[in-house]
Coordinates of C-alpha atoms in Angstrom, one line a residue:
X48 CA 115.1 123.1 92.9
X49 CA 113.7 119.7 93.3
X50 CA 112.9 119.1 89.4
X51 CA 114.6 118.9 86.1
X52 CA 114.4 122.4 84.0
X53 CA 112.7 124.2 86.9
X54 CA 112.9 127.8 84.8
X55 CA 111.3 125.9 82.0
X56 CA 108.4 123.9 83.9
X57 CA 108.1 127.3 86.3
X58 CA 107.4 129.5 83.1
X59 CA 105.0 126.7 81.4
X60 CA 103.0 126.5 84.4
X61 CA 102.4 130.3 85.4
X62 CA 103.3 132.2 82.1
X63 CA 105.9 134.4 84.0
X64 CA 109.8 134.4 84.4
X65 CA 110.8 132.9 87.4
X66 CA 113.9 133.2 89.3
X67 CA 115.8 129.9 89.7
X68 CA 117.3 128.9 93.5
X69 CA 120.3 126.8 93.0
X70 CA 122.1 126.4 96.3
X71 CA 120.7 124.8 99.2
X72 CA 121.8 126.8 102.2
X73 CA 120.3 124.7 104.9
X74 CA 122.0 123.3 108.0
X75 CA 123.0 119.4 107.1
X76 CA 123.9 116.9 109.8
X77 CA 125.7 113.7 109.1
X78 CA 123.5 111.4 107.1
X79 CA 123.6 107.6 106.9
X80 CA 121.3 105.8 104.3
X81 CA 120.6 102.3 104.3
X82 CA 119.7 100.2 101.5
X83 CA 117.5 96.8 102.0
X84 CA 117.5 95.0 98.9
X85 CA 114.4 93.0 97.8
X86 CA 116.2 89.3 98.8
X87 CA 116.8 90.9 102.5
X88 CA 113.3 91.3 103.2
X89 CA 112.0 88.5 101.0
X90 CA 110.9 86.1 103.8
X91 CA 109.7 89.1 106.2
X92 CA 107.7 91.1 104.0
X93 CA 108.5 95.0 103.5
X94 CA 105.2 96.2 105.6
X95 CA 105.9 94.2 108.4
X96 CA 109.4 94.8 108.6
X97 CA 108.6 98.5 108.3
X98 CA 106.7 97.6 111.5
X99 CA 109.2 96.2 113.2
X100 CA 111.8 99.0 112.5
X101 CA 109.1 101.4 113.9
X102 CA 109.7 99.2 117.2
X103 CA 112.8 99.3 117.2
X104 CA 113.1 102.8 116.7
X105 CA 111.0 103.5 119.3
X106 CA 112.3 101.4 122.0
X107 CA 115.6 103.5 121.7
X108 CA 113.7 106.7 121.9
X109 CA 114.3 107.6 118.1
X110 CA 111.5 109.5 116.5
X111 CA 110.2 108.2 113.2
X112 CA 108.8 108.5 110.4
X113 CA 107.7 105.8 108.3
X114 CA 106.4 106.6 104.7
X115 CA 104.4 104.1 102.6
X116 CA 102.8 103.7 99.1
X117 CA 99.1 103.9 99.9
X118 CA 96.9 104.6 102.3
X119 CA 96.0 101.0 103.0
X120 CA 99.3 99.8 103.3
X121 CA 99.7 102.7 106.3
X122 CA 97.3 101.3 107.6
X123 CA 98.7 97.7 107.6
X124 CA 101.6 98.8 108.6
X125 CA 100.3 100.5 111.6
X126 CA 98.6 97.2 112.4
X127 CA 101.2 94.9 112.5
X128 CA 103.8 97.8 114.4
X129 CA 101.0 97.7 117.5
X130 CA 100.6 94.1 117.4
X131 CA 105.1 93.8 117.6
X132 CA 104.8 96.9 120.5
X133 CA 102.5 94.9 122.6
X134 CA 104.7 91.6 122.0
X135 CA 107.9 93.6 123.2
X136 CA 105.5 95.4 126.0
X137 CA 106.0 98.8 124.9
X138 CA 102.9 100.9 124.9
X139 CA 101.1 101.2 121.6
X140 CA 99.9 104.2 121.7
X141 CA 103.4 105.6 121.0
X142 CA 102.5 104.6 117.5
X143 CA 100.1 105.9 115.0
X144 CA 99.5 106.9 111.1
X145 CA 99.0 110.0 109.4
X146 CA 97.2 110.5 106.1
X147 CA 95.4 112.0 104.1
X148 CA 91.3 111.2 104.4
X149 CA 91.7 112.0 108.0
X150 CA 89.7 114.7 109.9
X151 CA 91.3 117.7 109.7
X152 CA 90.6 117.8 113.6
X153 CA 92.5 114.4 113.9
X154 CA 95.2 115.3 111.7
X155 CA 95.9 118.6 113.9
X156 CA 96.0 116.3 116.8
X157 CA 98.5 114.0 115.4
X158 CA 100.8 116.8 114.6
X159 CA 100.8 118.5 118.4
X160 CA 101.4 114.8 119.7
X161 CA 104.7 114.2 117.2
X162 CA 106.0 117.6 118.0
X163 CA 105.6 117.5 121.8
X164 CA 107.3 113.6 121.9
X165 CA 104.0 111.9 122.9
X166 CA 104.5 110.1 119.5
X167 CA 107.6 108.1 119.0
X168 CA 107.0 106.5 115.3
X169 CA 104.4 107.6 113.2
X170 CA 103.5 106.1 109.8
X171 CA 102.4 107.9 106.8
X172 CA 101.8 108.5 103.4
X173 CA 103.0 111.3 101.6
X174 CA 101.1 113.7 103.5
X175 CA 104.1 114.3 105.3
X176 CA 106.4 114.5 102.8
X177 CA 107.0 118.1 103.0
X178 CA 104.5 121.2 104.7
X179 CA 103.8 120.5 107.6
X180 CA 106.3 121.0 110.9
X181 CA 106.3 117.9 112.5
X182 CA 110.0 119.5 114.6
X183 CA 113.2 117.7 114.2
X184 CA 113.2 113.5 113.9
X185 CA 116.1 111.2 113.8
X186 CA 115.0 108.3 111.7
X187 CA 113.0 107.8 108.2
X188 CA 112.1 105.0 106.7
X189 CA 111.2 104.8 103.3
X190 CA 109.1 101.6 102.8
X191 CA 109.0 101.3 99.1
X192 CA 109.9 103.4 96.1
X193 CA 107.9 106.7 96.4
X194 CA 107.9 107.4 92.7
X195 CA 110.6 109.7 92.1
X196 CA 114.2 110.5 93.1
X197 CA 112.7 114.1 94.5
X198 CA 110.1 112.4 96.5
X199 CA 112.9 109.9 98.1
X200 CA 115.2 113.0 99.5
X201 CA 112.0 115.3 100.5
X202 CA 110.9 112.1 102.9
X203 CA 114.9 111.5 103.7
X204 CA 115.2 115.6 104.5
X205 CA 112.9 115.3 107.0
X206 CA 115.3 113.3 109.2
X207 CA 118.4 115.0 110.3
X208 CA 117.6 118.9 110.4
X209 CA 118.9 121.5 111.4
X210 CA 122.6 120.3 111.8
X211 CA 121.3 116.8 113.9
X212 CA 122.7 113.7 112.8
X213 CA 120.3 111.3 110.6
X214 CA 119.2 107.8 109.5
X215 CA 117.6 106.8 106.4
X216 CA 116.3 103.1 105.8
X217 CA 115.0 102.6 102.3
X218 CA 113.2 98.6 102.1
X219 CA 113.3 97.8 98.5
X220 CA 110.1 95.9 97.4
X221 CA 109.8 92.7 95.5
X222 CA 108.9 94.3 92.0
X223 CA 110.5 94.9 88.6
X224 CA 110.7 98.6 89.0
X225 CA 112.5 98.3 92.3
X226 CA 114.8 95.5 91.9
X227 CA 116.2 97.5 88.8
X228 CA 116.5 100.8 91.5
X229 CA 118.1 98.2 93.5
X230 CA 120.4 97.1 90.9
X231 CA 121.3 100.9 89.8
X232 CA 121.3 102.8 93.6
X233 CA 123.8 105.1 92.0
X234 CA 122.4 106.1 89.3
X235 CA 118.3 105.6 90.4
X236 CA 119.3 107.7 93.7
X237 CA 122.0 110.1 92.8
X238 CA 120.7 111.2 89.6
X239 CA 119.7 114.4 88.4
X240 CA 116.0 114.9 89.2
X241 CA 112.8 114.6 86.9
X242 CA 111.2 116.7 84.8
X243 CA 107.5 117.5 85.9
X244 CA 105.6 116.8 83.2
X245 CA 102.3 119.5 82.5
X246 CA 100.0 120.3 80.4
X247 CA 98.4 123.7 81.2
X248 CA 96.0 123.2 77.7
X249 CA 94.5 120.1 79.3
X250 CA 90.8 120.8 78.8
X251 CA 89.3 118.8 82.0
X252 CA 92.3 120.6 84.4
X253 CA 91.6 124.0 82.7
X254 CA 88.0 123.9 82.8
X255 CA 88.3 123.2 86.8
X256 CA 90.7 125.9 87.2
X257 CA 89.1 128.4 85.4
X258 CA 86.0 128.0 87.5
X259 CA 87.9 128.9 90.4
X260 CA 89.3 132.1 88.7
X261 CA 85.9 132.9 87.6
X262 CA 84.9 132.2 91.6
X263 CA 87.3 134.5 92.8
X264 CA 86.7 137.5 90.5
X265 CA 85.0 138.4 87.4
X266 CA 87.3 138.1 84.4
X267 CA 87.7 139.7 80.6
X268 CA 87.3 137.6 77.4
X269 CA 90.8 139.0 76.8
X270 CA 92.4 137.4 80.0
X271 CA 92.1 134.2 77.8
X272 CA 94.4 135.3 74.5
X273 CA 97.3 133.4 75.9
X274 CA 95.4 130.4 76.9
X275 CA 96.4 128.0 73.9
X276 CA 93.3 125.8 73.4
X277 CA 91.8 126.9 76.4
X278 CA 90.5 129.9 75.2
X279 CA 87.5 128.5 73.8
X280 CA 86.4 127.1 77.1
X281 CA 85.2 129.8 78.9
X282 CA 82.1 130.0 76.0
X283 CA 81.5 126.6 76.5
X284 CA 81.3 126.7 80.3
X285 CA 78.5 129.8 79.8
X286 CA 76.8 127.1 77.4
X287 CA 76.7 124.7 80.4
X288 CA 75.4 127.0 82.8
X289 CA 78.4 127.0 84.8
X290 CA 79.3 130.9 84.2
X291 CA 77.6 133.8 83.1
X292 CA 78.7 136.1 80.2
X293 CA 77.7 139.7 81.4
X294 CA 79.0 143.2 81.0
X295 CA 82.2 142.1 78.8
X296 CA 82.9 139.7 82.1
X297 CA 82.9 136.2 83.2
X298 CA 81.2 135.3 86.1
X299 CA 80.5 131.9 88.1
X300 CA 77.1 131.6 88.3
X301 CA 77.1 130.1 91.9
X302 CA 77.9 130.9 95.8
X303 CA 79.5 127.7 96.5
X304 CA 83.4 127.5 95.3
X305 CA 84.5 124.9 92.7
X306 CA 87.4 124.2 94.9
X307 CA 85.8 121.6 96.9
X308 CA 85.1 119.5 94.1
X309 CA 88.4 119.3 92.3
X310 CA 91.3 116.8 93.2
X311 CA 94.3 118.2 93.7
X312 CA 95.6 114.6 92.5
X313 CA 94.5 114.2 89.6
X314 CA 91.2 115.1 87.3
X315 CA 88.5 113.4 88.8
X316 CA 86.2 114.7 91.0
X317 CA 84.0 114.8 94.2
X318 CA 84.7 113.0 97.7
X319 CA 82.8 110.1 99.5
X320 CA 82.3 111.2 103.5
X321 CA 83.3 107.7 105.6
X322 CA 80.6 107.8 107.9
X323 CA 79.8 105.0 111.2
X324 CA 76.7 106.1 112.7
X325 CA 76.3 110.0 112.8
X326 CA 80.3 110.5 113.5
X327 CA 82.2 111.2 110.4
X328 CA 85.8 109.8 110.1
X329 CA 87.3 110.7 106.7
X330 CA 86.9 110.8 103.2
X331 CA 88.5 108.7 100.2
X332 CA 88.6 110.6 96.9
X333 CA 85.8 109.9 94.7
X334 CA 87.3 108.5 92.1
X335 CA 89.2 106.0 94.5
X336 CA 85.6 105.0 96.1
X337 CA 85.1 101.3 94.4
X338 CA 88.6 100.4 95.0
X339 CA 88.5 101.4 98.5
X340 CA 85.5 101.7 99.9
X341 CA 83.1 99.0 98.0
X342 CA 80.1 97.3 99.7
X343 CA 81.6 94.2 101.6
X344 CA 85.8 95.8 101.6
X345 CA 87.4 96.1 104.9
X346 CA 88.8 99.4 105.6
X347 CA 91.6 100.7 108.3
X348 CA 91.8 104.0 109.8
X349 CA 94.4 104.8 112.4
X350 CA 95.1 100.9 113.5
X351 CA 90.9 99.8 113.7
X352 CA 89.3 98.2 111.6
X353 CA 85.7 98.7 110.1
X354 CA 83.6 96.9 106.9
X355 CA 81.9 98.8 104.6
X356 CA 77.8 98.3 104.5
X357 CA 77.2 100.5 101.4
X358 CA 78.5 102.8 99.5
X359 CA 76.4 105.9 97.7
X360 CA 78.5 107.5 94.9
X361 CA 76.0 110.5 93.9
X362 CA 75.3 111.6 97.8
X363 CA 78.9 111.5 98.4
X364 CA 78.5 108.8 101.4
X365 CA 80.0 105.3 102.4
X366 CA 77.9 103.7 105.5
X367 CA 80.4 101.8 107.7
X368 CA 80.6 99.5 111.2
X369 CA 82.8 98.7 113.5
X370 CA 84.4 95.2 112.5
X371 CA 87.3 93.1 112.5
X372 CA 85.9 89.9 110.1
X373 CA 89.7 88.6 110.1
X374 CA 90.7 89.5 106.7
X375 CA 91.7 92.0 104.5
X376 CA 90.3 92.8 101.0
X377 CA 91.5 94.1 98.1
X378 CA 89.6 95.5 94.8
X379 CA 89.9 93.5 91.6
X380 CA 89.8 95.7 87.8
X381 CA 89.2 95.3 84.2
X382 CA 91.2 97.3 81.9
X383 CA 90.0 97.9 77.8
X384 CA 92.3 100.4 76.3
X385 CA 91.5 101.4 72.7
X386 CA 93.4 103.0 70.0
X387 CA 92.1 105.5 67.8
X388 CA 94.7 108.1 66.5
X389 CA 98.6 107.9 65.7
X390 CA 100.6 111.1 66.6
X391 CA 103.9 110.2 66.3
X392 CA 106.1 106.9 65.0
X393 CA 109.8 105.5 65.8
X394 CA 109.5 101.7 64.5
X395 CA 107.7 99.9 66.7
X396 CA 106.9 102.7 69.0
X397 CA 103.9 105.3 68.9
X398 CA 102.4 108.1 70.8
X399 CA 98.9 107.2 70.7
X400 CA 95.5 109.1 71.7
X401 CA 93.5 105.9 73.3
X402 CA 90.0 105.3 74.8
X403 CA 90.5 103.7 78.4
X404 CA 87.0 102.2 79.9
X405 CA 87.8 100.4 83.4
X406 CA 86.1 99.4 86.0
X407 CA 86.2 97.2 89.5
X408 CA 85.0 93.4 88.8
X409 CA 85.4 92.0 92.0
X410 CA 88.1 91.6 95.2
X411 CA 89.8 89.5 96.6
X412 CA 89.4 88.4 100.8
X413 CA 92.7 87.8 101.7
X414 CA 93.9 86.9 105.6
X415 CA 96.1 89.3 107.1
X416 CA 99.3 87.6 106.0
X417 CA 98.7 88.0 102.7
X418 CA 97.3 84.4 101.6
X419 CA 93.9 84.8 99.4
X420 CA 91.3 83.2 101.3
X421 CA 88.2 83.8 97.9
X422 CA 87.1 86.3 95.1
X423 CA 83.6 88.1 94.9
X424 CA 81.9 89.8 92.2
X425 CA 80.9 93.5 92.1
X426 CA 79.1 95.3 89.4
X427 CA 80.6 98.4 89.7
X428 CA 80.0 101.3 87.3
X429 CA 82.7 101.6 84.2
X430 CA 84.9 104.6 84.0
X431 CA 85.4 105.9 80.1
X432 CA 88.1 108.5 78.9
X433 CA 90.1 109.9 76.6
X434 CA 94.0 109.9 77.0
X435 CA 97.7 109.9 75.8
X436 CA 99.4 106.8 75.7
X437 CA 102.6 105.2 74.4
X438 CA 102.0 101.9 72.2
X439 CA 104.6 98.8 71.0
X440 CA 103.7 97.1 68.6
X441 CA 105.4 93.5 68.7
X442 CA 106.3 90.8 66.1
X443 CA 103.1 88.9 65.1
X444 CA 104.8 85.2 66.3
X445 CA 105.0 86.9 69.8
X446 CA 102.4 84.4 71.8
X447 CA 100.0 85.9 74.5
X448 CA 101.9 84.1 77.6
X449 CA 105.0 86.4 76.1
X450 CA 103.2 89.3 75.4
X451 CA 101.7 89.5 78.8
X452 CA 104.6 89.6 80.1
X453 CA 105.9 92.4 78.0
X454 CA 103.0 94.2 79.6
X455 CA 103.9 93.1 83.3
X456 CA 107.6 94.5 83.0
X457 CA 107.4 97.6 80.7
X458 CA 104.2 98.8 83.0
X459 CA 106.1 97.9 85.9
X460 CA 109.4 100.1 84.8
X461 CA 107.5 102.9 83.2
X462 CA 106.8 105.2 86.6
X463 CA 110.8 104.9 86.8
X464 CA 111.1 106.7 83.2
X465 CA 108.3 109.0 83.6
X466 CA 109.2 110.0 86.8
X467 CA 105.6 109.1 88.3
X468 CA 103.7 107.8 90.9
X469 CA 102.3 104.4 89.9
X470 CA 99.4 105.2 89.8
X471 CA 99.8 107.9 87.3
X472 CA 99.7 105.3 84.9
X473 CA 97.8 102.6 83.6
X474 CA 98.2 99.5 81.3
X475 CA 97.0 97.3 78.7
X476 CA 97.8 94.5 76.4
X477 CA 96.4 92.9 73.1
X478 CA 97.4 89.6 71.4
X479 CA 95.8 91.2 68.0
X480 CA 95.5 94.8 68.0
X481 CA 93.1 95.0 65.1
X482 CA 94.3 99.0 65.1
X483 CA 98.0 98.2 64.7
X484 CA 97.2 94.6 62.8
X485 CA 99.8 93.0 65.6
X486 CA 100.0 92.2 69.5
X487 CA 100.3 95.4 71.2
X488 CA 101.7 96.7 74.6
X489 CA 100.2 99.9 75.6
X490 CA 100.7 102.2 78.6
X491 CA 98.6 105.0 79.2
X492 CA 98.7 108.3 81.4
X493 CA 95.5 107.9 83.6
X494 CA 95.0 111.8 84.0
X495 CA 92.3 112.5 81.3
X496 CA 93.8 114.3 78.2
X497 CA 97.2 113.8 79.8
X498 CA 99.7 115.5 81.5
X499 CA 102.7 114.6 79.4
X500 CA 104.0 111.5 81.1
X501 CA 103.6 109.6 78.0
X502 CA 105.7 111.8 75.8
X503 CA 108.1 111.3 78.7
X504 CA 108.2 107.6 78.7
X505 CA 108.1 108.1 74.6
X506 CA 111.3 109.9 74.7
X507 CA 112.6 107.4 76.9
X508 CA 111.7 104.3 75.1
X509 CA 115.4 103.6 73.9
X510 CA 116.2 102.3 78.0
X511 CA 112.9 101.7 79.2
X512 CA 113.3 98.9 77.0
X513 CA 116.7 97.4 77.9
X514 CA 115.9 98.1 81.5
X515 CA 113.2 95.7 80.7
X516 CA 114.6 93.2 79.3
X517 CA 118.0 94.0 81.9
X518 CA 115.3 93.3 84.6
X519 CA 114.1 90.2 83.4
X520 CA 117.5 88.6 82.3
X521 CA 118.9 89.3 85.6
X522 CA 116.6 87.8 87.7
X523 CA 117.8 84.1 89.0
X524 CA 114.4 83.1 89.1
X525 CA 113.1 79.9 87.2
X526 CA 109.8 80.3 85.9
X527 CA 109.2 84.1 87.1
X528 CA 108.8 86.0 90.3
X529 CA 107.7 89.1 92.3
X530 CA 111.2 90.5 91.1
X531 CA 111.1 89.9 87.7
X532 CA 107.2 88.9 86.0
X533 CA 104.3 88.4 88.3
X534 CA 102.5 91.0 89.3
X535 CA 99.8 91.0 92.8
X536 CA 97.2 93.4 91.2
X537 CA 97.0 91.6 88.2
X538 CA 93.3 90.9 86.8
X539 CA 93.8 87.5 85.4
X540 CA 96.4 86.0 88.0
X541 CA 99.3 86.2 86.2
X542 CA 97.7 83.6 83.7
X543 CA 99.1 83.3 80.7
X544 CA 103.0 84.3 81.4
X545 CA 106.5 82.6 80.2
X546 CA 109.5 83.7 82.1
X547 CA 111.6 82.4 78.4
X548 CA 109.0 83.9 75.7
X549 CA 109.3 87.4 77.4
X550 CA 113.1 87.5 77.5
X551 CA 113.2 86.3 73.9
X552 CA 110.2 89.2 73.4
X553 CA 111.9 92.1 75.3
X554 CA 115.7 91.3 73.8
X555 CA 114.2 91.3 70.2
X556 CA 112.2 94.9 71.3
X557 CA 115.7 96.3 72.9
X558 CA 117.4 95.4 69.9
X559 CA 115.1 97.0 67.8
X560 CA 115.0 100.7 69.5

């Protein structure tokens, strides 16, 4: 088992005892794992380093697998690893990425190419994590924290199988969160694995699964006794129209599944087709389109690079050409996060129910190193719901440069003690929370209705607090850095932050938990 309490989460999730398998009885080769600290890759960057290990990899007839973060940073990566293979004069087309959005068609093709050795190095996202036979590989590298310890060793199995020897190279990025791993490779590495957090009652997750049920076969009113609050739903999908009460049964009321349309990441909906004349390409999860795919944003698949022309959210379709304008882009968003009930109270610290409205303001062009060449303005649409969220409240001195930065380092952290992607979670920051009558911290689980990461990160709040303040304290830096305060995807530019004001902040809020 891969998580903490599997018997426990097992039983939550399904209703039914499951038995537990303890002992891992696969054949192990020799393993080495390599450890880049941030500082080591400071003045190379981790993507292009990634790249260059790819190369070097490669040119020694090692086959690789590369894992990133995102999708656009696979792409990226692949990018700069062609450019390095042509510089060295080994063929590019040894290299290539592998991700989801990809044609299933493609992504067949990819997987044949690996297996038979025309691939050397491939570069991926999770995709390839674990599920799909890619046959037996020598190398991983792990370019960037993937979000939980059992995430790191499923990418690091894949290396070394079936009694072969194995490499593992994890590249530590420049952030908060993984400088503290960094710090703490024993314990951040080694430990026991997470929880995964669930919540089967979640109204917009059970609604979307019990129109599949109802897809696949007619079901009885009491099917639903053991359904906690989601009895009730049933009755108010037959109010909607979406199923029909007939005969003492549930029934979906259409031919089409409801599969299609849920995503199996999260609780939004819906996919936008990537299309470049009449040939489709891929898809990007719907609600992913105006941070991805926005009129004007440049947008990589498999090393090339095209610009959006439009994008059409209720057909389902981005329009897109064939373009390399020199630059990258990346999306710009506004975050309002709302209190508006109290569940539970330890001093400063609550488990709140908040309103979270957010939407994409703008992006930034930036050239391919990284420098930010301008910002535009978009008027996309705003995104509204309802969610579980974990709130400090902080002294009422506490000035907005210090409570900023409060924000920067416990959002940065929490994925680490919530055992989450980052993108699981969201943040937000008040000088005056007129709710709590004092500046406010708030991080937020951006599921709708919540899955129970923030009653994990409430029951951690004791060290997610010191490894806060730990982080900051630590960091040799003089007025804040990557490692330590600033943050690339922040909204207002890291304007206002105090490297002094937050450590004063954070020790006062470690002291008090």
């Amino acid at each position: 088992a891969t998580i903490a309490e599997p018997e426990f989460s097992a039983e939550r999730l399904t209703g039914k005892r499951p038995f537990v398998v303890q002992k891992d009885g696969s054949p192990q080769g020799p393993r080495t794992l390599v450890l880049v600290e941030p500082a080591v890759e400071r003045e190379v960057g981790a993507n292009l380093l990634t790249a260059r290990l790819m190369v070097d990899l490669a040119e020694r007839g090692a086959k690789t697998l590369a894992f990133c973060r995102a999708r656009s940073t696979t792409e990226m990566v692949l990018r700069k690893a062609k450019e390095v293979a042509e510089g060295r004069g080994l063929e590019p087309s040894v290299l290539d990425a592998y991700r989801s959005g990809y044609t299933p068609s493609e992504r067949r093709g990819l997987e044949k190419a690996f297996q038979k050795g025309e691939l050397r190095s491939l570069v991926s996202t999770n995709a390839l994590e674990l599920g799909v036979d890619i046959g037996g590989l020598d190398a991983v590298i792990v370019n960037g924290w993937p979000g939980t310890r059992a995430a790191f060793w499923q990418q690091s199995g894949r290396a070394g199988r079936a009694g072969r020897a194995g490499i593992t190279i994890f590249l530590a990025h420049e952030d908060p969160l993984e400088t503290h791993i960094a710090r703490q490779a024993d314990a951040a590495l080694f430990g026991p694995p997470e929880p995964a957090p669930s919540n089967p009652a979640n109204a917009h997750i059970a609604r979307a699964q019990i129109g599949c049920l109802a897809h696949e076969r007619p079901f009885r009113p009491l099917e639903a006794k053991e359904w906690g609050t989601a009895v009730e739903i049933p009755q108010q999908m037959v109010e909607a129209g979406e199923l029909s009460a007939s005969a003492g049964l549930y029934v979906w009321m259409a031919h089409r599944s409801p599969a299609s349309r849920i995503n199996l990441r999260g609780a939004g909906h819906g996919q936008i087709v990537l299309r470049v004349g009449k040939e489709i390409i891929g898809t990007v999860d719907g609600p992913r389109a105006w941070h991805e795919v926005f009129p004007g944003a440049v947008y990589l698949h498999r090393g090339t690079s095209f610009v959006v022309e439009s994008l059409d959210v209720e057909r389902g379709e981005a329009w897109l050409r064939l373009d390399d304008p020199g630059y990258s882009t990346m999306s710009l968003d506004e975050t309002l996060v709302v209190r508006n009930i109290t569940l539970e109270e330890s001093g400063p610290w609550a488990l709140v129910g908040v309103e979270v409205t957010s939407r994409v303001v703008g992006y930034e062009r930036r050239t391919w190193g990284g420098e930010v060449i301008d910002q535009l303005v978009l008027n996309a649409p705003a995104d509204t719901f309802s969610t579980l969220a974990v709130s400090v409240s902080l002294p009422a001195e506490a000035g907005p440069e210090s409570v900023h930065g409060a924000e920067h380092l416990l959002s940065a952290l929490a994925p680490g003690f919530a055992g989450c992607d980052r993108n699981d979670l969201g943040s937000g920051w008040f000088a005056f929370d007129p709710f709590a009558g004092a500046p406010t911290v708030t991080v937020f689980d951006t599921v709708p209705g919540g899955v129970g990461l923030a009653e994990a990160l409430y029951a951690a709040r004791d060290r997610w607090a010191r490894a806060a303040f730990d982080t900051i304290r630590e960091c040799d830096c003089t007025d804040g850095c990557p490692r330590c305060l600033l943050s690339p995807k922040c909204p207002s530019k890291n304007q206002p932050l105090e490297k002094l004001g937050t450590i004063r902040l954070l020790r006062s809020l470690s002291q008090n938990t």
